[in-house]
Tab-separated table of C-alpha atoms and ligand atoms in Angstrom:
chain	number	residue	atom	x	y	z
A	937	UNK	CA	-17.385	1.541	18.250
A	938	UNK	CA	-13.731	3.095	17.305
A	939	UNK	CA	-13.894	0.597	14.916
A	940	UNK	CA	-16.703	0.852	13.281
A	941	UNK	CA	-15.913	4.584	12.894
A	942	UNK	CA	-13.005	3.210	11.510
A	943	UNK	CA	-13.831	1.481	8.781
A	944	UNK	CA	-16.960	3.584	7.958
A	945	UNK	CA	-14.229	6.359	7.260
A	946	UNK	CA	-11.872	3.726	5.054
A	947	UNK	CA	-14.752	2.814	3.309
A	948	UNK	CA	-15.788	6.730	2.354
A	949	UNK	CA	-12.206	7.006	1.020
A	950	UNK	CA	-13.072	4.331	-1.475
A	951	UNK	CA	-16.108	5.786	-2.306
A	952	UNK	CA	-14.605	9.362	-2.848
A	953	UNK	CA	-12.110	7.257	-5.650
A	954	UNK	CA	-15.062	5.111	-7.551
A	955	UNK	CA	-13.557	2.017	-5.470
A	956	UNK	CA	-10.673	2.041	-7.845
A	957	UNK	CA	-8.054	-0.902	-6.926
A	958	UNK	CA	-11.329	-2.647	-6.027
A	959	UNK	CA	-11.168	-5.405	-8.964
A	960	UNK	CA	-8.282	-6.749	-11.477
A	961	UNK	CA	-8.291	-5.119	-15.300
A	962	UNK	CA	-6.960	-6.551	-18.193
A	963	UNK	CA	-3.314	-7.930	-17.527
A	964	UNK	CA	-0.286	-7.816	-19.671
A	965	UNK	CA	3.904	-9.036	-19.138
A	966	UNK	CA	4.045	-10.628	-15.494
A	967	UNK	CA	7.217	-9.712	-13.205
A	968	UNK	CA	9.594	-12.213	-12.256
A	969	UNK	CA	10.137	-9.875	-9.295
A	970	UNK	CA	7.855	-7.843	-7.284
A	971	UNK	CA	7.839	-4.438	-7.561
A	972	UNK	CA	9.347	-1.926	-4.612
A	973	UNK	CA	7.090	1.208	-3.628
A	974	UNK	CA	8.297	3.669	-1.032
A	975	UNK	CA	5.128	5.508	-0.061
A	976	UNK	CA	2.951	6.312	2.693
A	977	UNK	CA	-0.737	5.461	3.213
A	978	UNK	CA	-1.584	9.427	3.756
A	979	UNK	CA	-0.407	10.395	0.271
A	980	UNK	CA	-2.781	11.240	-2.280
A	981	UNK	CA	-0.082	10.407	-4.997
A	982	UNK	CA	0.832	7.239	-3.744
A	983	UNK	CA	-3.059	6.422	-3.519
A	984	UNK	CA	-3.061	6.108	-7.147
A	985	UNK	CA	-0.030	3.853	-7.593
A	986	UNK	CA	-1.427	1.943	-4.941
A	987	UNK	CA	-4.475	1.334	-7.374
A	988	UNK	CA	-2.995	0.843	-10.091
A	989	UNK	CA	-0.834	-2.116	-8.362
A	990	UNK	CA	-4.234	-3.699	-7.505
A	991	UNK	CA	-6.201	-3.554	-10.986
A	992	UNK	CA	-2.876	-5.018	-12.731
A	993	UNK	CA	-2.279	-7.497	-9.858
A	994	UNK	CA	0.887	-6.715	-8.770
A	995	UNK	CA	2.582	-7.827	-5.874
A	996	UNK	CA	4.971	-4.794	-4.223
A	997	UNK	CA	7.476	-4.955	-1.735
A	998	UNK	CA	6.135	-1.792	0.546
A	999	UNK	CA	8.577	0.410	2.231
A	1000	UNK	CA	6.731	2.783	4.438
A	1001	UNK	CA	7.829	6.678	4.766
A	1002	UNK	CA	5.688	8.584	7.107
A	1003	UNK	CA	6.893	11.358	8.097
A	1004	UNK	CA	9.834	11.392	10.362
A	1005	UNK	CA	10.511	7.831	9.520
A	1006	UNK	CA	14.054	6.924	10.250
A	1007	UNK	CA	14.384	4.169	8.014
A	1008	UNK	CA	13.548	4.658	4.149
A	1009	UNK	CA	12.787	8.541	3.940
A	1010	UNK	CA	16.894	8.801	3.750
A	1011	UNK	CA	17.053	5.801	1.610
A	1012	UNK	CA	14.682	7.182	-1.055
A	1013	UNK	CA	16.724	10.482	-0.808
A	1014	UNK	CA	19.802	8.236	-1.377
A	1015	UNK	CA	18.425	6.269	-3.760
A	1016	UNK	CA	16.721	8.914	-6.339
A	1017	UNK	CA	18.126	12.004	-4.988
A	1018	UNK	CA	14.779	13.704	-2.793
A	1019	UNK	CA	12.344	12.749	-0.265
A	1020	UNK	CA	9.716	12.682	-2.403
A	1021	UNK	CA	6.850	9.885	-2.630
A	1022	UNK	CA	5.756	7.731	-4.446
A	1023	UNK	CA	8.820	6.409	-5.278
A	1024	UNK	CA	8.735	3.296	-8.058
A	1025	UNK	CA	11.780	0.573	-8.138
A	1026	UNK	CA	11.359	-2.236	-10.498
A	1027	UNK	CA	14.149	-4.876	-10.356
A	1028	UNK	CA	12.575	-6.471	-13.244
A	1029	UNK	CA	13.881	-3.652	-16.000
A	1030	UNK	CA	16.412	-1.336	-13.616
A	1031	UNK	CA	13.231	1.297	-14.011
A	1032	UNK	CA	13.283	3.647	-10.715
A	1033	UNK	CA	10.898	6.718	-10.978
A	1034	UNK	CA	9.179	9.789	-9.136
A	1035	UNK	CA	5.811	11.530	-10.387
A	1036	UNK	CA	2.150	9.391	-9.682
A	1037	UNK	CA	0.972	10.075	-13.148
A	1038	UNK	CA	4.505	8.783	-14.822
A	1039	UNK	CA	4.855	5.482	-12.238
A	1040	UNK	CA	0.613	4.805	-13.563
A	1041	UNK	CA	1.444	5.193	-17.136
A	1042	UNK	CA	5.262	2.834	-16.783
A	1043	UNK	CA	3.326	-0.063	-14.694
A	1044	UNK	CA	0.273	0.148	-17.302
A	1045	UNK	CA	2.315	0.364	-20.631
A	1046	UNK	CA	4.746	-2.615	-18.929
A	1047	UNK	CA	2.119	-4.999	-16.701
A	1048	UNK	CA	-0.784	-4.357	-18.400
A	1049	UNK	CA	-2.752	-4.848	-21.577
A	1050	UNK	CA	-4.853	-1.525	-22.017
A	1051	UNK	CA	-4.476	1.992	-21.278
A	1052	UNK	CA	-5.015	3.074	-17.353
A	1053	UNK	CA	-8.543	3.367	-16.456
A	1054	UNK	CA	-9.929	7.506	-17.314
A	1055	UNK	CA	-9.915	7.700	-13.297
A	1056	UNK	CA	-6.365	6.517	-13.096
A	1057	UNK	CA	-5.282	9.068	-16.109
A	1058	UNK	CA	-3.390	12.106	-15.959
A	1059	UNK	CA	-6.346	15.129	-15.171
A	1060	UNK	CA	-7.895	16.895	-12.402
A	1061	UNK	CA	-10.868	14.637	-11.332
A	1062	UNK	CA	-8.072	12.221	-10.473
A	1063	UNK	CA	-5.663	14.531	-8.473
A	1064	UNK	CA	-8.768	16.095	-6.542
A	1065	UNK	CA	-10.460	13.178	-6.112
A	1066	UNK	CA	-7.479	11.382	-4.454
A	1067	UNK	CA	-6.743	14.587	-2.709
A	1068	UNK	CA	-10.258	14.809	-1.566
A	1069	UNK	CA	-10.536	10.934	-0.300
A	1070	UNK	CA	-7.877	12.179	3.001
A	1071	UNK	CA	-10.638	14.482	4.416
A	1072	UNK	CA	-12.111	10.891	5.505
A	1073	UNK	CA	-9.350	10.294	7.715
A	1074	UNK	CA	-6.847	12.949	8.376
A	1075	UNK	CA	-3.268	12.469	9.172
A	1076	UNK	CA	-3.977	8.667	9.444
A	1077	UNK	CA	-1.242	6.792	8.028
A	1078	UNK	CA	1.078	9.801	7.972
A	1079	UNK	CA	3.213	10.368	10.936
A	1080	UNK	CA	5.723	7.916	12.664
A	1081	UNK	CA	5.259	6.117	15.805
A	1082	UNK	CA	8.350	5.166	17.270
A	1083	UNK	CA	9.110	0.830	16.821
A	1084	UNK	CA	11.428	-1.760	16.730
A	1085	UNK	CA	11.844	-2.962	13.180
A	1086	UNK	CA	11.501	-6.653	12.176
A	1087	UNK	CA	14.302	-8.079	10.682
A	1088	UNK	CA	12.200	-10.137	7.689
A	1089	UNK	CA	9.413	-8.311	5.906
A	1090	UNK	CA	5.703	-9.051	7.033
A	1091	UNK	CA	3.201	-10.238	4.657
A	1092	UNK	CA	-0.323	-8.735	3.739
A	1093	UNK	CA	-2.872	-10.400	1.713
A	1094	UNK	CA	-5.433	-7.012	0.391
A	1095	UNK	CA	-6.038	-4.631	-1.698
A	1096	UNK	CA	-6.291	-0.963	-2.180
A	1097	UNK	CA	-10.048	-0.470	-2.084
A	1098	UNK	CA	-10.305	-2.529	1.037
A	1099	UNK	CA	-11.842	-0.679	4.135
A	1100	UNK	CA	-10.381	-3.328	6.477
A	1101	UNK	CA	-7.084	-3.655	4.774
A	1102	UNK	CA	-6.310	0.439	4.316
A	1103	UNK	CA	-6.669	0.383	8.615
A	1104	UNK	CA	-4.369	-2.357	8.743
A	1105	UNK	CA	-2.093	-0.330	5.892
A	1106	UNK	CA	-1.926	2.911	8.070
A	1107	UNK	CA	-0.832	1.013	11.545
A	1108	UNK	CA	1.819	-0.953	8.935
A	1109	UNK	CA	2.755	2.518	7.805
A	1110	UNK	CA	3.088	4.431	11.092
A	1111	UNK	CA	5.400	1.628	12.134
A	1112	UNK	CA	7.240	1.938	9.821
A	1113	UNK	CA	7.075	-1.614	8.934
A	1114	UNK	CA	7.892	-3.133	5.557
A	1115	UNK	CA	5.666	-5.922	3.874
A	1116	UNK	CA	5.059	-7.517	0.597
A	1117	UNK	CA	1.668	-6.432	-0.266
A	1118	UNK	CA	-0.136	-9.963	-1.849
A	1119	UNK	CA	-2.177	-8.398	-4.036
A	1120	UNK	CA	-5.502	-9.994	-4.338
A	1121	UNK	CA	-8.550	-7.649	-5.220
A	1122	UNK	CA	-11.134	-8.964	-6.945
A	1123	UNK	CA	-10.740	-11.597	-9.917
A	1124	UNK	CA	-6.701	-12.048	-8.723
A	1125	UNK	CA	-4.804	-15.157	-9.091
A	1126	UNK	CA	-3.566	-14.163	-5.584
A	1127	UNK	CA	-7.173	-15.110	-4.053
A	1128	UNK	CA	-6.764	-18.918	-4.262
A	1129	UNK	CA	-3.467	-18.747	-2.792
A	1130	UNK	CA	-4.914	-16.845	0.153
A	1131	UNK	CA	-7.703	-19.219	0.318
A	1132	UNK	CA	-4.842	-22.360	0.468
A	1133	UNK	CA	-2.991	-20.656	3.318
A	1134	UNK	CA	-6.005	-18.883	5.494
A	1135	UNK	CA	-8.798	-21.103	4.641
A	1136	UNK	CA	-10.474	-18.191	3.233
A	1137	UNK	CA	-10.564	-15.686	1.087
A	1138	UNK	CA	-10.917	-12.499	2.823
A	1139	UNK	CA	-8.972	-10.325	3.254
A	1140	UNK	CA	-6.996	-8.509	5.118
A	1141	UNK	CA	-4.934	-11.421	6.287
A	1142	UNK	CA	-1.397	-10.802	7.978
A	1143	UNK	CA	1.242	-13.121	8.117
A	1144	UNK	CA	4.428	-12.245	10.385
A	1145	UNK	CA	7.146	-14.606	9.536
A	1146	UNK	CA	8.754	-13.249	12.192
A	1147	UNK	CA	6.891	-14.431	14.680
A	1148	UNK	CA	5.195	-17.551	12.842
A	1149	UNK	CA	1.729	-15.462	13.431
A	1150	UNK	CA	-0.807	-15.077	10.899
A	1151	UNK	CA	-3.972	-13.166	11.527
A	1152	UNK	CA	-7.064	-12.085	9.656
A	1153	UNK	CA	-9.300	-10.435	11.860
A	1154	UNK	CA	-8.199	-6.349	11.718
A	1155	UNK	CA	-8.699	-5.429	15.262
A	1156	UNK	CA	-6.606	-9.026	15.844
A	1157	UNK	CA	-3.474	-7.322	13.117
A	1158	UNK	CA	-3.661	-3.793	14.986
A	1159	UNK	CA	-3.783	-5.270	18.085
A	1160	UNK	CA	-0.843	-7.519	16.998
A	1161	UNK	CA	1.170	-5.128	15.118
A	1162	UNK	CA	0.989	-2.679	18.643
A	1163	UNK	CA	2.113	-5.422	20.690
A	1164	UNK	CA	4.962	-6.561	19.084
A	1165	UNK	CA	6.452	-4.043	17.229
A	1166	UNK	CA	5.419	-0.673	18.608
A	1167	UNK	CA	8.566	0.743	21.151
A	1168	UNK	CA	7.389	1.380	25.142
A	1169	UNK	CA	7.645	4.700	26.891
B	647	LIG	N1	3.853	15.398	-8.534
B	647	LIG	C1	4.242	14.424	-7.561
B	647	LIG	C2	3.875	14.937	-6.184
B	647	LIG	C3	4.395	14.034	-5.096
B	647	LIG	C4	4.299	14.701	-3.734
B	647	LIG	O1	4.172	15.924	-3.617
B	647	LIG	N2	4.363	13.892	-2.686
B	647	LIG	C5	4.385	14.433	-1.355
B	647	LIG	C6	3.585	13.555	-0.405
B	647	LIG	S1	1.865	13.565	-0.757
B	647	LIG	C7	5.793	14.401	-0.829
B	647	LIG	O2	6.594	13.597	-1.244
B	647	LIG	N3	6.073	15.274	0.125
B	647	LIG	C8	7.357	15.318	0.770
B	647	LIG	C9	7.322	14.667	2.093
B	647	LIG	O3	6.351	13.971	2.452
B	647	LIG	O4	8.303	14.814	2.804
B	647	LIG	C10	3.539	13.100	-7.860
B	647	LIG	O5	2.503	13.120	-8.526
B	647	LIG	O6	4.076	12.043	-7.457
C-alpha cells in the first residue's frame, strides 16, 4: 500500500517535469571518465542536472548531500568554497561548477550535439516546474539518516524519470551513500549492458559490490539498503 503511494507520488513528479530524463537526445563527445555530481534527490536544481545526465547518457559518480550529511556537504564546501548544490566535477576537462542552468548548458555544449531541450533551458517554466514537482513528495530525499558508509561505491542502473528508481535515489540519498548512477533511460547504450548483467532490462537494478548483492525489485533495494547500511539505535 506504502508503496504504491510511493511510486504514484514519484511518478506525479515526472509528470509535473514533462518526464524529462525519460529518453536519450542527440549525443555529442563521450567522457573517458564519469562525471561527479554532489546533489541531493530533494533539490529542485539538482533535478535538472539530474535530467540532463539522462537525455545525454551520462554516467555520474553521485555523492549524496542531504542535509546534515557528514560526509560530502564539507567536502563540496572544501572543494568549491560553499555548501551549495548541485555541484558539477568533470575529471575529463578539470571543469568544476555551481549554478543548475550553467552545469545544463557546460554538459550540453560538451556531451551533446544540440542545444538543451526548451524545458531544460534557462526560464521560469523550468525553475517552477522543478520547484513545483517536490510538492509530490516533501522532504523525501532531503534529510540524513544516520549510517555506516560503504567503503566501495554502490552501483545503480536508472534514470531520472523513473518512478521506481527516484524511491530507490532518495533512500541512497538519506544514507548518504555514494553510487555510480548507470545511466540507462530510454534508447541508452547502457540498456544492453544491464540486460547482460540482470537478465533484463528494467530498471532500477542495484548492485552492491560490497556485499556481492545485486537487486532489482525496489522494495527488495530499500529493504536492502536499511539492512545493511542504515546505523541501529
Ligand atoms: N541558483 C542555484 C541555486 C542552488 C540552490 O539554492 N541550492 C540549494 C538546494 S535546493 C542549496 O544548495 N541550499 C543550501 C543547502 O542545502 O544547504 C542553482 O541553480 O544551482
Amino acid at each position: 500500500m506504502w508503496r504504491s503511494i510511493g511510486l504514484a507520488t514519484s511518478a506525479l513528479v515526472s509528470l509535473t517535469r514533462f518526464r524529462s530524463g525519460s529518453a536519450v537526445g542527440r549525443l555529442g563527445a563521450r567522457p573517458e571518465h564519469p562525471l561527479q555530481l554532489y546533489e541531493f534527490e530533494a533539490c529542485p536544481f539538482c533535478r535538472k542536472v539530474r535530467e540532463a545526465l539522462s537525455i545525454l547518457d551520462l554516467d555520474v559518480i553521485v555523492l549524496p548531500c542531504p542535509k546534515n550529511g557528514p560526509r560530502y556537504r564539507s567536502e563540496t564546501e572544501i572543494r568549491g568554497g560553499k555548501a551549495q548544490f548541485p555541484y558539477l566535477v568533470d575529471p575529463n576537462t578539470g571543469v568544476e561548477r555551481y549554478e543548475s542552468d550553467a552545469i545544463v548548458a557546460y554538459l550540453f555544449e560538451r556531451y551533446g550535439a544540440t542545444r538543451p531541450p526548451p524545458l531544460l533551458r534557462r526560464g521560469p517554466l523550468n525553475d517552477l516546474t522543478a520547484l513545483a514537482a517536490n510538492l509530490w513528495r516533501p522532504g523525501r530525499g532531503a534529510f540524513y539518516q544516520s549510517a555506516n558508509p560503504p567503503s566501495q561505491l554502490l552501483e545503480l542502473f536508472g534514470y531520472e524519470a523513473s518512478a521506481a528508481c527516484r524511491l530507490v535515489r532518495e533512500r541512497l540519498c538519506c544514507l548518504e551513500l555514494p553510487y555510480t548512477l548507470r545511466t540507462a533511460a530510454l534508447g541508452s547504450a547502457t540498456r544492453a549492458v544491464l540486460a547482460e548483467r540482470s537478465g533484463a532490462s528494467s530498471v532500477p537494478y542495484l548492485v552492491d559490490p560490497n556485499t556481492d548483492v545485486a537487486l532489482s525489485r525496489v522494495g527488495e533495494i530499500l529493504h536492502y539498503l536499511d539492512e545493511t547500511y542504515r546505523a541501529r539505535g
